[in-house]
Amino acid sequence: MGRDVDRAAFSREDRVLYRQKVRRCLDVFALMLDDFGFDADRPMTGLEIELNLVDPAAEPAMRNEEILAAIADPLFQTELGQFNLELNANPRLISGAGFTDYERGLLGSLNRASERAARSDTRIVLVGILPTLTERHLVADNLSTNERYRVLNDQIVGARGEDIELDIRGVERLRTHTDSIAPEAACTSLQFHLQVAPDSFADYWNASQAIAGAQVAVGANSPFLYGRQLWAETRIALFEQATDTRPDELKAQGVRPRVWFGERWITSIFDLFEENVRYFPPLLPICESEDPVEVLHAGGVPELAELRLHNGTVYRWNRPVYDIMNGRPHLRVENRVLPAGPTVVDMLANAAFYFGLVRGLAEADRPIWSQLTFSSAEENFHIAARRGMDAVLHWPRLGEVPVTRLVLDVLLPIASAGLDAFGVAPAERDRLLGIIEQRCRTGRNGAVWQTATVWAAQRQRGLDRPAALHHMLQRYAELQGSNEPVHTWPVD
């Protein structure tokens, strides 16, 4: 939901008109899927990375507006919290040396941004949840000043009608309440975009859902929140709870949450947009002047602005996207399950694993979703978020299997073949998938390194938990600058 909002209140008439426009857009979208020319000849990819800002003491730095002005680069944008930024990589093909191009571009952008942030005594950190965040940081006053975040906060809190409860039980337990969506700002993610053709969208979305558990297990990097060790990827539980518009009574009635894994395999992208319209009331009923029917009949490309805005307020872990570039519409799967960090090369290894694996499974003769129940895929996802590298997942023909064995024996060969189908250079393929392999062989991802370093600081250095977290984050930021994969980082 990246558009600006210039209204703080909506009338009943706004909501009625918006609902009518969304349904009109949905009808037009259905017609377009039948016979419109979508751009799908050369499948482009994209990356979005959410960033954290910290001060010299490793405390969150509420300075994103100042830092953004200093960076002066359109690839960087604000995010929900004043200690957040977002970096959007330029879309590109991953064939040949595409991943190297990504790496050079991301490192160049981050290095330039870091140099300018340093002039204001601020450092950029790539991590799923900033370990030094406390409840005093995640309050409404620290939301970014862009009005769209304030309006979104008011609409979510107003829809719920009461404070939001956070109750996360992991290695330790966190239970607290919040009167805003500010805790969502703690969730800094890495998002992958993959352009697909309409007739193959369902295969790619289903494959993305099926592998979400394995992705999270090997990529987990968010073990701490408010000083407590919770899940390996606490971001999952936090995001699901911090934006929940349902009071307990609506949960008991089976009303769907806005942060949603889903409930079934699909046969078309239309299924997902139709679910959005059927299940979710509008949060931001803002209408544009376009009549999509008239545009379509005139031979133009409808913006479908209301349908897209509504889709942006339903937070699926794998989100369908309709977009227009250079006058041509296209469809994308937006994979949102992973945290940022620890390094650029780690994130590109995660990208190679995702892009290769999802293509390999989407184009398999026997679809994985014909063998794996949807409920098992969802259970795998949450088990992986809790346990990370120690997760035991369910997989067809294997039953219950440690995720490291599943990745090494089954998924990496599929990912390798998928990258070959994209035309990725063998050296690129082997370097990046080799990082995933070594994480599994060493049992170390970002979450494991963070927890091991904190426990070492507490036991060997005699630090209390807050001091150990600050020590760990300082060391994390230093090692991040090396761009060496996290499985090679020392624990000291």
XYZ file of N, CA and C in Angstrom, residues 80 164 179 202 237 248 346 364 450 483:
30
model
N 6.995 2.292 7.399
C 6.025 2.597 8.439
C 6.607 3.369 9.621
N -4.770 -3.641 20.536
C -4.280 -4.855 19.879
C -3.425 -5.631 20.876
N -1.867 0.355 21.381
C -3.011 1.113 20.873
C -2.778 1.618 19.460
N -1.417 -19.375 -11.218
C -1.845 -20.262 -10.131
C -0.748 -21.254 -9.773
N 4.760 -14.002 13.495
C 3.734 -13.850 14.528
C 3.426 -12.386 14.794
N -11.893 -10.557 19.587
C -12.008 -11.995 19.844
C -13.291 -12.595 19.276
N 23.643 -12.993 1.331
C 22.672 -13.902 1.941
C 21.290 -13.706 1.335
N 6.741 -28.636 -12.764
C 6.869 -30.079 -12.583
C 5.683 -30.812 -13.215
N 22.441 -14.858 15.795
C 22.028 -13.844 16.772
C 21.873 -14.446 18.173
N 29.941 -8.411 3.771
C 29.159 -9.151 2.772
C 29.560 -10.617 2.689
